[in-house]
Amino acid sequence: MTPGLRRQRALAEYTLAAMARRRGKNIGLVAVYAAVVFFVASAMLFSAALRREAAIVLSEAPELVVQNLLMGRHELMPGAAVETLAGIRGVAGAQGRLWGYFYDRVNGANYTLMVPFDPALIPPAGAAIFGEAIPRTRDHPWLGAPLFLSRHPGDLVRFNAAGQLTAAQGLVSSDLILIGEADFRAFFGLPPEVYTDIAVTIRNPREIDTIVQKAEALLPDARFVTRDEILRTYQKIFSWREGILVALAGASILAFAIFAAEKASGLSADEAREIGILKAIGWDMRDVIAMKLWEGGLVSVGAFLAGTVAAYLHVFAFGAALFAPVLKGWSVIYPDFPLAPEIDGIEMTALFFLTVLPYLAATLVPIWRIASADPDQVMR
Amino acid sequence: MISLRSVTKLYNEGRPNELRALSDVSLEIGRDAVTVFKGPSGSGKTTLLSIVGCMARPTSGRVLVDGRMVSGLPETFLTEERRSTFGFVFQRFNLIRGLTVAENVALPAAPLGPDPRALAARIETRLEALDLADKADTPVEHLSGGEMQRAAIARALINDAPVLIADEPTANLDTDLTHRFLDIVADLRAEGRSVILSSHDPRIWQSDLVDRVVGMADGRLAEVAA
Amino acid sequence: MILQTPILALLLAAALSNAVALWTAWFGLRVLRGWDIASGSRAQLRLERRTGLASTLFGFVMLIQIAALLLFVFNADRMATLFVGAMCAVGTLNVNAYGFPALYLKIAVFFAASLWLILDRVDRQGRDYPLTRLKFSGALLIAPLVLTGAGTELAFFLGLKTDVITSCCSKMFTPANDGIAAEMTGTAPATALWFLGLAGVAVAATGTVSLAAARLQWLFALAGGVFFAAALTAIVSVISLYVYDHPNHHCPFCLLQREYGYVGYALYVPLFAGTALAMGAGLLSLFAGTGSLATVLPGALRRLVWASLICHGLFGAVVLSVIATSRLVLFG
Ligand SMILES: Nc1ncnc2c1ncn2[C@@H]1O[C@H](COP(=O)(O)OP(=O)(O)OP(=O)(O)O)[C@@H](O)[C@H]1O
Ligand SMILES: [Mg+2]
């Protein structure tokens, strides 16, 4: 070790010993600081997780969805459009989708009925595959009991259970009912050759814009929603909310910075005397500043780690329990499944900037003031 | 060798409460000697010691240590000079409470980046020489007055400073402990160190150990006795 | 304006930097007027202690600026998903006219700050602080740079509108355009690599000479500057191709993405650090005649040259490993 490093080590050791002697005060400081970090970090981790979740869900969505509009509202899509779209150069495939909502008068719930693309998921005629929430809310007496849906009084349609979707499939599946195309059309009274909308897959994502332009010319009444657009909207919404939360937390950061500056400048007589002694026995201003920076560094890193770990547990193990009441109301896709834990470098850097910089900035000047004490003052 | 040339020290310079603590003091202090400043309270002894020991800068005049001008040095370098030349024992000892004797003694070495093992060995030797080895791990607030002083001396010498400066070292000590202190001074001299003291204690400046007594009054040197 | 955490963090960093830069500039004026190292007066002592504060604060801000440069680029890269047409940082920076100027100013601040820190470090080792006036004249020059940088950055963030269709790297780094980016892209891969190799040899040679002769560091600095230009050209013209395994993708920013193992950071961090250190050595060599630095300067120069050579070596190693592990065959 070079003398420079050994000096830092000696200063750090002194700092640790000095902090241990004022344990109560330092623990209090770290606790308050960690609480601030916890608040900001929870907000960030939570929104980042939602952003990621949205991206994952959307990654399975088609690149482009085409809806028919009538009087500005969503209308059924004539099947001919499928051929038109599939004929555009660059389109890998176009498929009419059938999905709709069903209001269950028995328990007031809303289900999503859908004809799946995946042939493995298409149930035989008269049967359905449904999400795990449905048998639960319907009090099904046994696993695999048939599902009865009533569209109006006196009406009853029976679907045999052909399987169940598991909770692990997350976000969208719990209220889902998958049925075959013929059953779907019969259930909703749909004529053949119309679809809810059309999913278009595109080989090269760089060509989406040109394909949309061509399709708009062919289907002037349709609305085109690209996956990137939805993704952007989600990203914007979640980033914006995270920003608001962090800006709110800014108030607490500011309050904490003021508190820290107070603490750093309002040294107890004891501490001021100690610094005076150190200067008198041969410590330079730089040594004192370095020592105090160690103290600040230990406090902030300790608080940063404690706050971040607590926030991580809060968001990923306890489902952001403290934020849920606030966020549930205005979240587009509030998840009731565990968020996939992930730590992101840029978020952590930003968090470090937002919480540690104000602390260091607030304490540097008071530290310097203490460190520039006259060395001869303890002589009398 | 420490030389002061026309050193003047003003406190609160330029303000209405300006105070001339030293006026035009010129003085040479040789190595290998025990020098005592004596004088009434307020005569400027502490001020003089702090300038001699590079703890404070004179308002005007020059200070030379072994021929090097130190009075114009920036604070950092003045501190370096001080660290390599002087060890201080303060009137009120100024040990840091809550730390043990050994930890206190180690403090002046920290800025120099000491090798921990060599430092520990140095501390042990120093404490043994001062009869404090068994108190190494005692918090300093549990020490007696004499022990505190010896701990302060150990701390002053840990960087192996050739000059020990002590301000009123016996002000709080009884006769026994005063003699004990003089024994330590004798040992230091035998090691080849210089000692500079301030005192209004006759037991000090009448001791045979003292090579030179410098009288002070009103910030000037009064009479110089050998 | 897009309210996002990294943006808030960058704005906070900018605000702190501005405050410190302004204070340092104001204090610099006082130093230029009142600095008199020979005086033992109380006022001089106070000034001296304040220079200690200025160094600490300025050093703190410069560290922030270096981290902020990384965060800025990282964030621009990340935000590309928000803009139609953006694939990487280039798209984000092109959303309005302030993006690239903000980046360039940040880079300028990085270099100025590094030089200032090197100057400060050496100055504080000279017994009469011989470079203090120079140092604070420098702070007076850096302050406007920091302020303009912060202003441009703010304008950039305020002008971030997601409905803008921006143009990305494929439009910017193509030989078909005019301008310096196109020139760099258009440089033949072989030429760029030769140029880089020669500049590398020049850096090694001048470095060795300045270590052996303990002078001529300015020559090393010059070589470092040339190497920097050569390296950027080579990155755009050929190294990027190797990273992307693609004969036409020239972007120097996509390198920073996760898909490519963040290799861009491994390239840029040693390159920028090495260049800054070389320039610092060149700057310091100008003060070789200063009396109180006579004992300090040779050691400082040697360390700077060594550190810079190590950084250049790291850069070279990363370049070689990129070329070696690429599946793209450009030559032979
Ligand atoms: N920091 C200060 N500011 C203003 N006046 C001071 C300061 N320090 C000392 N003085 C004054 O300078 C004069 C000399 O003080 P000094 O402490 O040197 O005297 P002394 O000889 O050590 O006295 P004592 O024997 O009581 O310790 C005194 O009048 C004191 O009040
Ligand atoms: Mg006194």
Tab-separated table of N, CA and C in Angstrom, chain A residues 124-239:
chain	number	residue	atom	x	y	z
A	124	PRO	N	-62.307	-27.853	-28.115
A	124	PRO	CA	-63.307	-28.453	-29.009
A	124	PRO	C	-64.636	-27.701	-28.917
A	125	ALA	N	-65.528	-27.914	-29.910
A	125	ALA	CA	-66.816	-27.221	-29.912
A	125	ALA	C	-67.552	-27.490	-28.600
A	126	GLY	N	-68.170	-26.441	-28.065
A	126	GLY	CA	-68.924	-26.591	-26.830
A	126	GLY	C	-68.087	-26.603	-25.584
A	127	ALA	N	-66.804	-26.370	-25.715
A	127	ALA	CA	-65.949	-26.350	-24.525
A	127	ALA	C	-65.152	-25.051	-24.471
A	128	ALA	N	-64.579	-24.746	-23.315
A	128	ALA	CA	-63.813	-23.498	-23.141
A	128	ALA	C	-62.614	-23.753	-22.225
A	129	ILE	N	-61.605	-22.942	-22.453
A	129	ILE	CA	-60.470	-22.910	-21.516
A	129	ILE	C	-60.572	-21.568	-20.806
A	130	PHE	N	-60.557	-21.582	-19.461
A	130	PHE	CA	-60.703	-20.255	-18.841
A	130	PHE	C	-59.679	-19.971	-17.756
A	131	GLY	N	-59.574	-18.681	-17.465
A	131	GLY	CA	-58.595	-18.186	-16.501
A	131	GLY	C	-58.941	-18.608	-15.085
A	132	GLU	N	-57.958	-18.538	-14.219
A	132	GLU	CA	-58.116	-19.104	-12.882
A	132	GLU	C	-59.119	-18.326	-12.034
A	133	ALA	N	-59.409	-17.058	-12.395
A	133	ALA	CA	-60.319	-16.268	-11.567
A	133	ALA	C	-61.770	-16.710	-11.730
A	134	ILE	N	-62.056	-17.334	-12.878
A	134	ILE	CA	-63.466	-17.597	-13.180
A	134	ILE	C	-64.078	-18.687	-12.305
A	135	PRO	N	-63.458	-19.875	-12.245
A	135	PRO	CA	-64.037	-20.877	-11.334
A	135	PRO	C	-64.077	-20.387	-9.889
A	136	ARG	N	-63.126	-19.557	-9.542
A	136	ARG	CA	-63.078	-19.066	-8.165
A	136	ARG	C	-64.278	-18.152	-7.888
A	137	THR	N	-64.537	-17.178	-8.756
A	137	THR	CA	-65.641	-16.248	-8.505
A	137	THR	C	-66.989	-16.919	-8.723
A	138	ARG	N	-66.982	-18.004	-9.531
A	138	ARG	CA	-68.246	-18.677	-9.814
A	138	ARG	C	-68.519	-19.792	-8.807
A	139	ASP	N	-67.674	-19.991	-7.833
A	139	ASP	CA	-67.836	-21.047	-6.831
A	139	ASP	C	-68.013	-22.409	-7.468
A	140	HIS	N	-67.199	-22.719	-8.420
A	140	HIS	CA	-67.318	-24.031	-9.050
A	140	HIS	C	-67.094	-25.141	-8.033
A	141	PRO	N	-67.977	-26.127	-8.001
A	141	PRO	CA	-67.884	-27.161	-6.962
A	141	PRO	C	-66.670	-28.060	-7.130
A	142	TRP	N	-66.227	-28.270	-8.332
A	142	TRP	CA	-65.031	-29.108	-8.493
A	142	TRP	C	-64.249	-28.612	-9.692
A	143	LEU	N	-62.989	-28.952	-9.707
A	143	LEU	CA	-62.127	-28.555	-10.813
A	143	LEU	C	-62.611	-29.242	-12.079
A	144	GLY	N	-62.856	-28.442	-13.141
A	144	GLY	CA	-63.318	-29.036	-14.382
A	144	GLY	C	-64.831	-29.053	-14.506
A	145	ALA	N	-65.516	-28.380	-13.578
A	145	ALA	CA	-66.967	-28.252	-13.704
A	145	ALA	C	-67.294	-27.397	-14.923
A	146	PRO	N	-68.378	-27.662	-15.607
A	146	PRO	CA	-68.707	-26.848	-16.790
A	146	PRO	C	-69.087	-25.424	-16.390
A	147	LEU	N	-68.936	-24.495	-17.364
A	147	LEU	CA	-69.221	-23.087	-17.126
A	147	LEU	C	-70.530	-22.734	-17.821
A	148	PHE	N	-71.440	-22.115	-17.108
A	148	PHE	CA	-72.715	-21.699	-17.707
A	148	PHE	C	-72.745	-20.194	-17.809
A	149	LEU	N	-72.999	-19.688	-19.026
A	149	LEU	CA	-73.094	-18.247	-19.196
A	149	LEU	C	-74.494	-17.889	-19.654
A	150	SER	N	-75.026	-16.815	-19.085
A	150	SER	CA	-76.387	-16.409	-19.407
A	150	SER	C	-76.359	-15.011	-20.009
A	151	ARG	N	-76.771	-14.901	-21.310
A	151	ARG	CA	-76.691	-13.603	-21.976
A	151	ARG	C	-77.869	-12.703	-21.628
A	152	HIS	N	-79.023	-13.323	-21.334
A	152	HIS	CA	-80.196	-12.561	-20.906
A	152	HIS	C	-81.059	-13.499	-20.100
A	153	PRO	N	-82.036	-12.999	-19.348
A	153	PRO	CA	-82.832	-13.884	-18.502
A	153	PRO	C	-83.411	-15.034	-19.319
A	154	GLY	N	-83.329	-16.191	-18.782
A	154	GLY	CA	-83.868	-17.355	-19.452
A	154	GLY	C	-82.890	-18.009	-20.388
A	155	ASP	N	-81.769	-17.448	-20.558
A	155	ASP	CA	-80.782	-17.987	-21.496
A	155	ASP	C	-79.670	-18.668	-20.730
A	156	LEU	N	-79.173	-19.788	-21.229
A	156	LEU	CA	-78.077	-20.470	-20.550
A	156	LEU	C	-77.242	-21.198	-21.595
A	157	VAL	N	-75.951	-20.866	-21.674
A	157	VAL	CA	-75.075	-21.568	-22.608
A	157	VAL	C	-74.059	-22.348	-21.803
A	158	ARG	N	-73.898	-23.591	-22.150
A	158	ARG	CA	-72.979	-24.436	-21.388
A	158	ARG	C	-71.665	-24.606	-22.127
A	159	PHE	N	-70.551	-24.424	-21.394
A	159	PHE	CA	-69.225	-24.738	-21.947
A	159	PHE	C	-68.566	-25.766	-21.042
A	160	ASN	N	-68.190	-26.877	-21.624
A	160	ASN	CA	-67.411	-27.828	-20.832
A	160	ASN	C	-66.009	-27.285	-20.595
A	161	ALA	N	-65.446	-27.614	-19.446
A	161	ALA	CA	-64.092	-27.132	-19.152
A	161	ALA	C	-63.085	-27.966	-19.917
A	162	ALA	N	-62.277	-27.296	-20.740
A	162	ALA	CA	-61.258	-28.018	-21.506
A	162	ALA	C	-59.872	-27.731	-20.970
A	163	GLY	N	-59.820	-26.995	-19.877
A	163	GLY	CA	-58.493	-26.673	-19.312
A	163	GLY	C	-58.543	-25.336	-18.596
A	164	GLN	N	-57.463	-25.043	-17.925
A	164	GLN	CA	-57.442	-23.787	-17.170
A	164	GLN	C	-56.126	-23.051	-17.422
A	165	LEU	N	-56.223	-21.730	-17.489
A	165	LEU	CA	-55.006	-20.919	-17.609
A	165	LEU	C	-54.479	-20.661	-16.205
A	166	THR	N	-53.150	-20.682	-16.057
A	166	THR	CA	-52.597	-20.533	-14.703
A	166	THR	C	-52.286	-19.075	-14.398
A	167	ALA	N	-52.170	-18.819	-13.107
A	167	ALA	CA	-51.916	-17.449	-12.663
A	167	ALA	C	-50.574	-16.944	-13.174
A	168	ALA	N	-49.651	-17.877	-13.395
A	168	ALA	CA	-48.318	-17.447	-13.808
A	168	ALA	C	-48.343	-16.753	-15.162
A	169	GLN	N	-49.411	-16.991	-15.920
A	169	GLN	CA	-49.462	-16.321	-17.213
A	169	GLN	C	-49.776	-14.843	-17.078
A	170	GLY	N	-50.017	-14.432	-15.836
A	170	GLY	CA	-49.922	-13.022	-15.483
A	170	GLY	C	-51.011	-12.093	-15.957
A	171	LEU	N	-50.529	-10.861	-16.051
A	171	LEU	CA	-51.285	-9.682	-16.422
A	171	LEU	C	-52.719	-9.862	-16.931
A	172	VAL	N	-52.913	-10.583	-18.052
A	172	VAL	CA	-54.188	-10.479	-18.741
A	172	VAL	C	-55.043	-11.737	-18.699
A	173	SER	N	-54.544	-12.805	-18.104
A	173	SER	CA	-55.213	-14.072	-18.376
A	173	SER	C	-56.295	-14.460	-17.374
A	174	SER	N	-56.369	-13.789	-16.224
A	174	SER	CA	-57.191	-14.380	-15.170
A	174	SER	C	-58.689	-14.314	-15.481
A	175	ASP	N	-59.126	-13.348	-16.286
A	175	ASP	CA	-60.564	-13.272	-16.572
A	175	ASP	C	-60.859	-13.700	-18.012
A	176	LEU	N	-59.963	-14.504	-18.568
A	176	LEU	CA	-60.038	-14.823	-19.986
A	176	LEU	C	-60.793	-16.133	-20.202
A	177	ILE	N	-61.637	-16.138	-21.251
A	177	ILE	CA	-62.286	-17.388	-21.643
A	177	ILE	C	-61.956	-17.640	-23.106
A	178	LEU	N	-61.334	-18.761	-23.382
A	178	LEU	CA	-60.968	-19.098	-24.762
A	178	LEU	C	-61.983	-20.098	-25.319
A	179	ILE	N	-62.576	-19.771	-26.500
A	179	ILE	CA	-63.511	-20.713	-27.118
A	179	ILE	C	-63.229	-20.791	-28.607
A	180	GLY	N	-63.855	-21.741	-29.276
A	180	GLY	CA	-63.651	-21.919	-30.704
A	180	GLY	C	-64.425	-20.881	-31.507
A	181	GLU	N	-64.025	-20.730	-32.812
A	181	GLU	CA	-64.607	-19.666	-33.629
A	181	GLU	C	-66.113	-19.829	-33.806
A	182	ALA	N	-66.552	-21.057	-34.068
A	182	ALA	CA	-67.987	-21.275	-34.306
A	182	ALA	C	-68.788	-20.949	-33.043
A	183	ASP	N	-68.287	-21.382	-31.907
A	183	ASP	CA	-68.961	-21.079	-30.639
A	183	ASP	C	-69.011	-19.581	-30.414
A	184	PHE	N	-67.889	-18.893	-30.725
A	184	PHE	CA	-67.808	-17.455	-30.511
A	184	PHE	C	-68.866	-16.729	-31.339
A	185	ARG	N	-68.904	-17.071	-32.637
A	185	ARG	CA	-69.867	-16.393	-33.513
A	185	ARG	C	-71.295	-16.680	-33.071
A	186	ALA	N	-71.553	-17.959	-32.658
A	186	ALA	CA	-72.899	-18.312	-32.216
A	186	ALA	C	-73.253	-17.565	-30.927
A	187	PHE	N	-72.284	-17.492	-30.018
A	187	PHE	CA	-72.552	-16.889	-28.709
A	187	PHE	C	-72.896	-15.407	-28.848
A	188	PHE	N	-72.151	-14.693	-29.690
A	188	PHE	CA	-72.389	-13.253	-29.842
A	188	PHE	C	-73.301	-12.918	-31.021
A	189	GLY	N	-73.724	-13.958	-31.773
A	189	GLY	CA	-74.587	-13.702	-32.914
A	189	GLY	C	-73.880	-12.954	-34.020
A	190	LEU	N	-72.620	-13.243	-34.251
A	190	LEU	CA	-71.848	-12.558	-35.285
A	190	LEU	C	-72.063	-13.226	-36.628
A	191	PRO	N	-72.215	-12.455	-37.709
A	191	PRO	CA	-72.237	-13.061	-39.043
A	191	PRO	C	-70.858	-13.617	-39.375
A	192	PRO	N	-70.771	-14.561	-40.315
A	192	PRO	CA	-69.441	-15.036	-40.710
A	192	PRO	C	-68.675	-13.924	-41.419
A	193	GLU	N	-67.394	-14.062	-41.516
A	193	GLU	CA	-66.548	-13.167	-42.292
A	193	GLU	C	-66.465	-11.747	-41.732
A	194	VAL	N	-66.746	-11.587	-40.439
A	194	VAL	CA	-66.366	-10.308	-39.809
A	194	VAL	C	-65.476	-10.635	-38.602
A	195	TYR	N	-64.638	-9.684	-38.272
A	195	TYR	CA	-63.716	-9.875	-37.157
A	195	TYR	C	-63.746	-8.653	-36.243
A	196	THR	N	-63.249	-8.861	-35.037
A	196	THR	CA	-63.145	-7.719	-34.126
A	196	THR	C	-62.102	-6.736	-34.652
A	197	ASP	N	-60.952	-7.261	-34.971
A	197	ASP	CA	-59.930	-6.433	-35.625
A	197	ASP	C	-58.952	-7.361	-36.320
A	198	ILE	N	-57.917	-6.793	-36.904
A	198	ILE	CA	-56.981	-7.629	-37.643
A	198	ILE	C	-55.573	-7.413	-37.090
A	199	ALA	N	-54.903	-8.524	-36.836
A	199	ALA	CA	-53.515	-8.449	-36.373
A	199	ALA	C	-52.602	-8.659	-37.567
A	200	VAL	N	-51.664	-7.731	-37.733
A	200	VAL	CA	-50.748	-7.819	-38.862
A	200	VAL	C	-49.338	-8.022	-38.333
A	201	THR	N	-48.674	-9.064	-38.806
A	201	THR	CA	-47.267	-9.220	-38.416
A	201	THR	C	-46.389	-8.762	-39.568
A	202	ILE	N	-45.299	-8.122	-39.186
A	202	ILE	CA	-44.444	-7.501	-40.197
A	202	ILE	C	-43.034	-8.004	-39.998
A	203	ARG	N	-42.399	-8.368	-41.102
A	203	ARG	CA	-41.091	-8.993	-40.984
A	203	ARG	C	-40.039	-8.023	-40.471
A	204	ASN	N	-39.912	-6.882	-41.133
A	204	ASN	CA	-38.855	-5.944	-40.771
A	204	ASN	C	-39.465	-4.736	-40.061
A	205	PRO	N	-39.182	-4.551	-38.796
A	205	PRO	CA	-39.815	-3.456	-38.055
A	205	PRO	C	-39.521	-2.077	-38.663
A	206	ARG	N	-38.438	-1.944	-39.441
A	206	ARG	CA	-38.137	-0.648	-40.048
A	206	ARG	C	-39.148	-0.278	-41.128
A	207	GLU	N	-39.923	-1.286	-41.589
A	207	GLU	CA	-40.838	-1.011	-42.706
A	207	GLU	C	-42.233	-0.668	-42.228
A	208	ILE	N	-42.455	-0.673	-40.915
A	208	ILE	CA	-43.814	-0.466	-40.405
A	208	ILE	C	-44.431	0.804	-40.964
A	209	ASP	N	-43.640	1.887	-40.945
A	209	ASP	CA	-44.200	3.169	-41.365
A	209	ASP	C	-44.698	3.139	-42.814
A	210	THR	N	-43.876	2.565	-43.692
A	210	THR	CA	-44.291	2.511	-45.095
A	210	THR	C	-45.509	1.624	-45.262
A	211	ILE	N	-45.536	0.507	-44.513
A	211	ILE	CA	-46.676	-0.401	-44.646
A	211	ILE	C	-47.949	0.273	-44.171
A	212	VAL	N	-47.851	1.020	-43.073
A	212	VAL	CA	-49.038	1.719	-42.580
A	212	VAL	C	-49.508	2.724	-43.623
A	213	GLN	N	-48.567	3.412	-44.249
A	213	GLN	CA	-48.961	4.387	-45.281
A	213	GLN	C	-49.738	3.709	-46.416
A	214	LYS	N	-49.218	2.587	-46.869
A	214	LYS	CA	-49.893	1.879	-47.976
A	214	LYS	C	-51.265	1.405	-47.537
A	215	ALA	N	-51.324	0.849	-46.311
A	215	ALA	CA	-52.587	0.295	-45.829
A	215	ALA	C	-53.631	1.392	-45.653
A	216	GLU	N	-53.166	2.557	-45.229
A	216	GLU	CA	-54.117	3.661	-45.054
A	216	GLU	C	-54.779	4.011	-46.386
A	217	ALA	N	-54.011	3.934	-47.462
A	217	ALA	CA	-54.576	4.249	-48.773
A	217	ALA	C	-55.611	3.201	-49.163
A	218	LEU	N	-55.347	1.918	-48.784
A	218	LEU	CA	-56.265	0.845	-49.166
A	218	LEU	C	-57.500	0.789	-48.273
A	219	LEU	N	-57.346	1.104	-47.010
A	219	LEU	CA	-58.465	1.034	-46.061
A	219	LEU	C	-58.627	2.396	-45.385
A	220	PRO	N	-59.217	3.338	-46.088
A	220	PRO	CA	-59.224	4.720	-45.565
A	220	PRO	C	-60.000	4.879	-44.268
A	221	ASP	N	-60.936	3.986	-43.959
A	221	ASP	CA	-61.740	4.169	-42.748
A	221	ASP	C	-61.113	3.535	-41.514
A	222	ALA	N	-60.028	2.762	-41.726
A	222	ALA	CA	-59.498	1.977	-40.606
A	222	ALA	C	-58.576	2.807	-39.734
A	223	ARG	N	-58.432	2.317	-38.510
A	223	ARG	CA	-57.444	2.926	-37.616
A	223	ARG	C	-56.294	1.940	-37.437
A	224	PHE	N	-55.062	2.461	-37.449
A	224	PHE	CA	-53.886	1.590	-37.357
A	224	PHE	C	-53.153	1.882	-36.056
A	225	VAL	N	-53.006	0.848	-35.272
A	225	VAL	CA	-52.300	1.015	-33.997
A	225	VAL	C	-51.037	0.153	-34.036
A	226	THR	N	-49.867	0.779	-33.998
A	226	THR	CA	-48.643	-0.030	-34.025
A	226	THR	C	-48.236	-0.382	-32.605
A	227	ARG	N	-47.523	-1.480	-32.502
A	227	ARG	CA	-47.079	-1.927	-31.187
A	227	ARG	C	-46.148	-0.881	-30.566
A	228	ASP	N	-45.298	-0.296	-31.405
A	228	ASP	CA	-44.367	0.703	-30.883
A	228	ASP	C	-45.110	1.887	-30.277
A	229	GLU	N	-46.235	2.237	-30.922
A	229	GLU	CA	-47.015	3.356	-30.406
A	229	GLU	C	-47.554	3.038	-29.010
A	230	ILE	N	-48.071	1.825	-28.865
A	230	ILE	CA	-48.605	1.439	-27.556
A	230	ILE	C	-47.484	1.420	-26.526
A	231	LEU	N	-46.373	0.849	-26.961
A	231	LEU	CA	-45.222	0.760	-26.074
A	231	LEU	C	-44.788	2.160	-25.647
A	232	ARG	N	-44.708	3.069	-26.615
A	232	ARG	CA	-44.310	4.449	-26.309
A	232	ARG	C	-45.270	5.082	-25.315
A	233	THR	N	-46.574	4.803	-25.545
A	233	THR	CA	-47.565	5.398	-24.646
A	233	THR	C	-47.357	4.888	-23.222
A	234	TYR	N	-47.170	3.560	-23.118
A	234	TYR	CA	-46.927	3.008	-21.789
A	234	TYR	C	-45.689	3.632	-21.174
A	235	GLN	N	-44.615	3.646	-21.947
A	235	GLN	CA	-43.348	4.174	-21.432
A	235	GLN	C	-43.542	5.605	-20.951
A	236	LYS	N	-44.268	6.377	-21.763
A	236	LYS	CA	-44.473	7.783	-21.410
A	236	LYS	C	-45.257	7.899	-20.118
A	237	ILE	N	-46.345	7.117	-20.078
A	237	ILE	CA	-47.205	7.209	-18.887
A	237	ILE	C	-46.423	6.844	-17.630
A	238	PHE	N	-45.692	5.731	-17.708
A	238	PHE	CA	-45.007	5.278	-16.489
A	238	PHE	C	-43.833	6.177	-16.140
A	239	SER	N	-43.116	6.643	-17.153
A	239	SER	CA	-42.003	7.542	-16.876
A	239	SER	C	-42.516	8.828	-16.245
